[in-house]
PDB file of C-alpha atoms and ligand atoms in Angstrom:
ATOM      1  CA  MET X 690     -49.659 -56.289 -11.769  1.00  0.00           C
ATOM      2  CA  SER X 691     -47.172 -59.057 -12.521  1.00  0.00           C
ATOM      3  CA  GLY X 692     -48.086 -62.750 -12.729  1.00  0.00           C
ATOM      4  CA  GLN X 693     -50.577 -64.707 -14.803  1.00  0.00           C
ATOM      5  CA  ALA X 694     -54.009 -63.342 -15.658  1.00  0.00           C
ATOM      6  CA  TYR X 695     -57.227 -64.859 -14.321  1.00  0.00           C
ATOM      7  CA  ASP X 696     -58.666 -67.508 -16.665  1.00  0.00           C
ATOM      8  CA  SER X 697     -62.427 -68.002 -16.142  1.00  0.00           C
ATOM      9  CA  ASN X 698     -62.187 -71.510 -17.620  1.00  0.00           C
ATOM     10  CA  ASN X 699     -61.295 -73.031 -14.232  1.00  0.00           C
ATOM     11  CA  ILE X 700     -63.362 -75.509 -12.175  1.00  0.00           C
ATOM     12  CA  PHE X 701     -64.537 -72.975  -9.603  1.00  0.00           C
ATOM     13  CA  GLY X 702     -65.408 -70.480 -12.347  1.00  0.00           C
ATOM     14  CA  LYS X 703     -67.587 -73.224 -13.860  1.00  0.00           C
ATOM     15  CA  ILE X 704     -69.179 -73.983 -10.467  1.00  0.00           C
ATOM     16  CA  LEU X 705     -69.891 -70.269  -9.917  1.00  0.00           C
ATOM     17  CA  ARG X 706     -71.577 -70.083 -13.341  1.00  0.00           C
ATOM     18  CA  GLY X 707     -73.612 -73.221 -12.576  1.00  0.00           C
ATOM     19  CA  GLU X 708     -71.967 -75.170 -15.394  1.00  0.00           C
ATOM     20  CA  ILE X 709     -70.910 -77.998 -13.080  1.00  0.00           C
ATOM     21  CA  PRO X 710     -72.582 -79.076  -9.826  1.00  0.00           C
ATOM     22  CA  CYS X 711     -71.376 -78.707  -6.260  1.00  0.00           C
ATOM     23  CA  HIS X 712     -72.605 -79.526  -2.747  1.00  0.00           C
ATOM     24  CA  ARG X 713     -73.418 -75.954  -1.766  1.00  0.00           C
ATOM     25  CA  VAL X 714     -73.471 -75.029   1.925  1.00  0.00           C
ATOM     26  CA  TYR X 715     -73.686 -71.217   1.821  1.00  0.00           C
ATOM     27  CA  GLU X 716     -74.236 -68.442  -0.696  1.00  0.00           C
ATOM     28  CA  ASP X 717     -74.606 -64.672  -0.574  1.00  0.00           C
ATOM     29  CA  GLU X 718     -74.190 -61.874  -3.112  1.00  0.00           C
ATOM     30  CA  ASP X 719     -70.395 -62.063  -3.025  1.00  0.00           C
ATOM     31  CA  THR X 720     -69.507 -65.568  -1.867  1.00  0.00           C
ATOM     32  CA  LEU X 721     -70.210 -69.270  -2.468  1.00  0.00           C
ATOM     33  CA  ALA X 722     -69.153 -72.133  -0.159  1.00  0.00           C
ATOM     34  CA  PHE X 723     -69.302 -75.829  -1.059  1.00  0.00           C
ATOM     35  CA  MET X 724     -67.814 -79.178  -0.091  1.00  0.00           C
ATOM     36  CA  ASP X 725     -64.351 -80.107  -1.382  1.00  0.00           C
ATOM     37  CA  VAL X 726     -64.719 -83.293  -3.475  1.00  0.00           C
ATOM     38  CA  MET X 727     -61.365 -84.614  -2.210  1.00  0.00           C
ATOM     39  CA  PRO X 728     -61.659 -83.798   1.500  1.00  0.00           C
ATOM     40  CA  GLN X 729     -58.550 -83.852   3.659  1.00  0.00           C
ATOM     41  CA  SER X 730     -60.841 -84.454   6.646  1.00  0.00           C
ATOM     42  CA  PRO X 731     -64.633 -84.997   6.894  1.00  0.00           C
ATOM     43  CA  GLY X 732     -66.390 -81.657   6.451  1.00  0.00           C
ATOM     44  CA  HIS X 733     -63.597 -80.032   4.396  1.00  0.00           C
ATOM     45  CA  LEU X 734     -65.230 -77.164   2.510  1.00  0.00           C
ATOM     46  CA  LEU X 735     -64.167 -74.310   0.259  1.00  0.00           C
ATOM     47  CA  VAL X 736     -65.133 -70.628   0.505  1.00  0.00           C
ATOM     48  CA  VAL X 737     -64.973 -68.863  -2.856  1.00  0.00           C
ATOM     49  CA  PRO X 738     -65.490 -65.168  -3.602  1.00  0.00           C
ATOM     50  CA  LYS X 739     -67.590 -64.690  -6.741  1.00  0.00           C
ATOM     51  CA  ALA X 740     -65.338 -61.883  -8.001  1.00  0.00           C
ATOM     52  CA  PRO X 741     -62.652 -63.154 -10.363  1.00  0.00           C
ATOM     53  CA  SER X 742     -59.097 -63.380  -9.112  1.00  0.00           C
ATOM     54  CA  ARG X 743     -56.483 -66.066  -9.531  1.00  0.00           C
ATOM     55  CA  ASN X 744     -55.514 -66.108  -5.861  1.00  0.00           C
ATOM     56  CA  ILE X 745     -54.751 -63.731  -2.987  1.00  0.00           C
ATOM     57  CA  LEU X 746     -51.912 -62.071  -4.923  1.00  0.00           C
ATOM     58  CA  ASP X 747     -54.195 -60.416  -7.488  1.00  0.00           C
ATOM     59  CA  ALA X 748     -57.340 -60.119  -5.329  1.00  0.00           C
ATOM     60  CA  ASP X 749     -59.011 -56.796  -4.608  1.00  0.00           C
ATOM     61  CA  PRO X 750     -58.721 -56.041  -0.862  1.00  0.00           C
ATOM     62  CA  ALA X 751     -62.425 -55.133  -0.911  1.00  0.00           C
ATOM     63  CA  VAL X 752     -63.165 -58.717  -1.972  1.00  0.00           C
ATOM     64  CA  LEU X 753     -60.973 -60.085   0.813  1.00  0.00           C
ATOM     65  CA  SER X 754     -62.790 -57.950   3.366  1.00  0.00           C
ATOM     66  CA  LYS X 755     -66.074 -59.591   2.349  1.00  0.00           C
ATOM     67  CA  VAL X 756     -64.853 -63.171   2.117  1.00  0.00           C
ATOM     68  CA  ILE X 757     -63.025 -63.448   5.457  1.00  0.00           C
ATOM     69  CA  PRO X 758     -66.154 -63.007   7.608  1.00  0.00           C
ATOM     70  CA  VAL X 759     -67.713 -65.849   5.595  1.00  0.00           C
ATOM     71  CA  VAL X 760     -64.612 -68.002   6.200  1.00  0.00           C
ATOM     72  CA  GLN X 761     -65.096 -67.337   9.920  1.00  0.00           C
ATOM     73  CA  LYS X 762     -68.812 -68.173   9.761  1.00  0.00           C
ATOM     74  CA  LEU X 763     -68.130 -71.463   7.964  1.00  0.00           C
ATOM     75  CA  ALA X 764     -65.186 -72.325  10.253  1.00  0.00           C
ATOM     76  CA  ARG X 765     -67.442 -71.922  13.289  1.00  0.00           C
ATOM     77  CA  ALA X 766     -70.240 -73.952  11.667  1.00  0.00           C
ATOM     78  CA  ALA X 767     -67.884 -76.748  10.555  1.00  0.00           C
ATOM     79  CA  LYS X 768     -66.314 -76.974  14.023  1.00  0.00           C
ATOM     80  CA  GLU X 769     -69.736 -77.459  15.602  1.00  0.00           C
ATOM     81  CA  ALA X 770     -71.219 -79.678  12.881  1.00  0.00           C
ATOM     82  CA  PHE X 771     -68.259 -82.073  12.887  1.00  0.00           C
ATOM     83  CA  GLU X 772     -67.487 -81.806  16.604  1.00  0.00           C
ATOM     84  CA  ALA X 773     -63.936 -80.880  15.652  1.00  0.00           C
ATOM     85  CA  ASP X 774     -61.157 -79.988  18.097  1.00  0.00           C
ATOM     86  CA  GLY X 775     -59.930 -77.291  15.741  1.00  0.00           C
ATOM     87  CA  ILE X 776     -60.159 -75.850  12.235  1.00  0.00           C
ATOM     88  CA  THR X 777     -57.346 -75.331   9.750  1.00  0.00           C
ATOM     89  CA  VAL X 778     -57.866 -72.550   7.179  1.00  0.00           C
ATOM     90  CA  ILE X 779     -55.598 -73.039   4.161  1.00  0.00           C
ATOM     91  CA  GLN X 780     -55.090 -70.874   1.086  1.00  0.00           C
ATOM     92  CA  PHE X 781     -52.519 -71.657  -1.639  1.00  0.00           C
ATOM     93  CA  ASN X 782     -51.052 -69.202  -4.156  1.00  0.00           C
ATOM     94  CA  GLU X 783     -49.487 -70.455  -7.401  1.00  0.00           C
ATOM     95  CA  PRO X 784     -48.264 -73.973  -8.220  1.00  0.00           C
ATOM     96  CA  ALA X 785     -45.079 -73.704  -6.163  1.00  0.00           C
ATOM     97  CA  ALA X 786     -47.279 -73.209  -3.099  1.00  0.00           C
ATOM     98  CA  GLY X 787     -49.623 -76.106  -3.939  1.00  0.00           C
ATOM     99  CA  GLN X 788     -52.434 -74.260  -5.736  1.00  0.00           C
ATOM    100  CA  THR X 789     -54.232 -76.433  -8.294  1.00  0.00           C
ATOM    101  CA  VAL X 790     -57.411 -74.436  -9.093  1.00  0.00           C
ATOM    102  CA  TYR X 791     -56.820 -70.842 -10.170  1.00  0.00           C
ATOM    103  CA  HIS X 792     -59.790 -68.999  -8.681  1.00  0.00           C
ATOM    104  CA  LEU X 793     -59.219 -67.626  -5.164  1.00  0.00           C
ATOM    105  CA  HIS X 794     -60.530 -69.958  -2.448  1.00  0.00           C
ATOM    106  CA  PHE X 795     -60.074 -70.711   1.232  1.00  0.00           C
ATOM    107  CA  HIS X 796     -60.055 -74.272   2.570  1.00  0.00           C
ATOM    108  CA  VAL X 797     -61.890 -74.814   5.886  1.00  0.00           C
ATOM    109  CA  VAL X 798     -60.805 -78.153   7.340  1.00  0.00           C
ATOM    110  CA  PRO X 799     -62.056 -79.719  10.611  1.00  0.00           C
ATOM    111  CA  ARG X 800     -59.196 -81.128  12.711  1.00  0.00           C
ATOM    112  CA  TYR X 801     -58.951 -83.646  15.544  1.00  0.00           C
ATOM    113  CA  GLU X 802     -56.277 -84.043  18.222  1.00  0.00           C
ATOM    114  CA  GLY X 803     -53.513 -86.345  16.996  1.00  0.00           C
ATOM    115  CA  GLN X 804     -55.054 -86.919  13.532  1.00  0.00           C
ATOM    116  CA  PRO X 805     -52.946 -85.932  10.523  1.00  0.00           C
ATOM    117  CA  LEU X 806     -54.589 -84.520   7.399  1.00  0.00           C
ATOM    118  CA  LYS X 807     -55.206 -86.745   4.377  1.00  0.00           C
ATOM    119  CA  PRO X 808     -53.260 -85.673   1.248  1.00  0.00           C
ATOM    120  CA  HIS X 809     -54.194 -82.465  -0.579  1.00  0.00           C
ATOM    121  CA  SER X 810     -56.203 -83.248  -3.775  1.00  0.00           C
ATOM    122  CA  GLY X 811     -56.084 -86.940  -2.798  1.00  0.00           C
ATOM    123  CA  GLN X 812     -59.018 -89.345  -2.983  1.00  0.00           C
ATOM    124  CA  MET X 813     -62.477 -88.446  -4.338  1.00  0.00           C
ATOM    125  CA  GLU X 814     -65.216 -88.755  -1.675  1.00  0.00           C
ATOM    126  CA  ASN X 815     -68.496 -90.599  -2.265  1.00  0.00           C
ATOM    127  CA  ASN X 816     -71.258 -88.254  -3.463  1.00  0.00           C
ATOM    128  CA  ASP X 817     -73.731 -89.330  -0.771  1.00  0.00           C
ATOM    129  CA  VAL X 818     -71.165 -88.657   1.962  1.00  0.00           C
ATOM    130  CA  LEU X 819     -70.509 -85.174   0.557  1.00  0.00           C
ATOM    131  CA  ALA X 820     -74.249 -84.490   0.398  1.00  0.00           C
ATOM    132  CA  ALA X 821     -74.734 -85.647   4.013  1.00  0.00           C
ATOM    133  CA  ASN X 822     -71.780 -83.549   5.193  1.00  0.00           C
ATOM    134  CA  ALA X 823     -73.140 -80.490   3.382  1.00  0.00           C
ATOM    135  CA  GLU X 824     -76.470 -80.981   5.178  1.00  0.00           C
ATOM    136  CA  LYS X 825     -74.679 -81.063   8.544  1.00  0.00           C
ATOM    137  CA  ILE X 826     -73.124 -77.669   7.884  1.00  0.00           C
ATOM    138  CA  ILE X 827     -76.346 -76.205   6.480  1.00  0.00           C
ATOM    139  CA  GLY X 828     -78.131 -77.445   9.594  1.00  0.00           C
ATOM    140  CA  GLU X 829     -75.529 -75.802  11.828  1.00  0.00           C
ATOM    141  CA  LEU X 830     -75.785 -72.492   9.921  1.00  0.00           C
ATOM    142  CA  GLY X 831     -79.517 -72.572  10.499  1.00  0.00           C
ATOM    143  CA  ASN X 832     -79.019 -72.741  14.263  1.00  0.00           C
TER     144      ASN X 832
HETATM  145  P1  5GP A1956     -55.989 -75.742  -4.317  1.00  0.00           P
HETATM  146  O1  5GP A1956     -54.872 -76.700  -4.495  1.00  0.00           O
HETATM  147  O2  5GP A1956     -56.199 -74.975  -5.606  1.00  0.00           O
HETATM  148  O3  5GP A1956     -55.900 -74.885  -3.130  1.00  0.00           O
HETATM  149  O4  5GP A1956     -57.260 -76.630  -4.024  1.00  0.00           O
HETATM  150  C1  5GP A1956     -58.217 -77.001  -4.933  1.00  0.00           C
HETATM  151  C2  5GP A1956     -59.190 -77.882  -4.182  1.00  0.00           C
HETATM  152  O5  5GP A1956     -60.296 -78.092  -5.004  1.00  0.00           O
HETATM  153  C3  5GP A1956     -58.641 -79.271  -3.816  1.00  0.00           C
HETATM  154  O6  5GP A1956     -58.749 -79.451  -2.409  1.00  0.00           O
HETATM  155  C4  5GP A1956     -59.524 -80.231  -4.584  1.00  0.00           C
HETATM  156  O7  5GP A1956     -59.828 -81.382  -3.846  1.00  0.00           O
HETATM  157  C5  5GP A1956     -60.757 -79.403  -4.875  1.00  0.00           C
HETATM  158  N1  5GP A1956     -61.428 -79.711  -6.117  1.00  0.00           N
HETATM  159  C6  5GP A1956     -60.866 -80.017  -7.303  1.00  0.00           C
HETATM  160  N2  5GP A1956     -61.824 -80.188  -8.236  1.00  0.00           N
HETATM  161  C7  5GP A1956     -63.001 -79.980  -7.629  1.00  0.00           C
HETATM  162  C8  5GP A1956     -64.366 -80.010  -8.077  1.00  0.00           C
HETATM  163  O8  5GP A1956     -64.669 -80.279  -9.240  1.00  0.00           O
HETATM  164  N3  5GP A1956     -65.321 -79.720  -7.165  1.00  0.00           N
HETATM  165  C9  5GP A1956     -65.032 -79.434  -5.857  1.00  0.00           C
HETATM  166  N4  5GP A1956     -66.054 -79.193  -5.056  1.00  0.00           N
HETATM  167  N5  5GP A1956     -63.759 -79.404  -5.392  1.00  0.00           N
HETATM  168  C10 5GP A1956     -62.765 -79.662  -6.270  1.00  0.00           C
END
């Protein structure tokens, strides 16, 4: 396969190995989901397959088939928990497309009528706000 190889020394690799913390909202054998520290909208979370791949271009289709149902589950939960009008799912591949962390992930972003998104990788959110938002989603998943 052409393109750059996966480098496990990326932020999400470190989160998956427990080397740096995250506000976790969901985990199963194949997938971890946690709050984005620079949310583009309240409740912005990331769904990350545990299997290593740089992005969708080098991912194993078997991994994609497991992660997408989790993206759907979290999109539904985030829409309810944040009383959103809609959900944007975003996934960037390579720097030219806006990717900044090189472990495959899907953004799940609550949206509201007439409200534009905040910038991608913009301002860091307060830790307590992220923790409270994670609890909202966890609570919704429990319903
Ligand atoms: P990408 O541009 O690769 O699609 O998005 C990477 C995302 O990861 C950005 O939305 C950014 O805010 C988020 N991010 C960057 N560093 C961290 C971190 O240390 N922890 C968490 N939870 N999110 C991060």
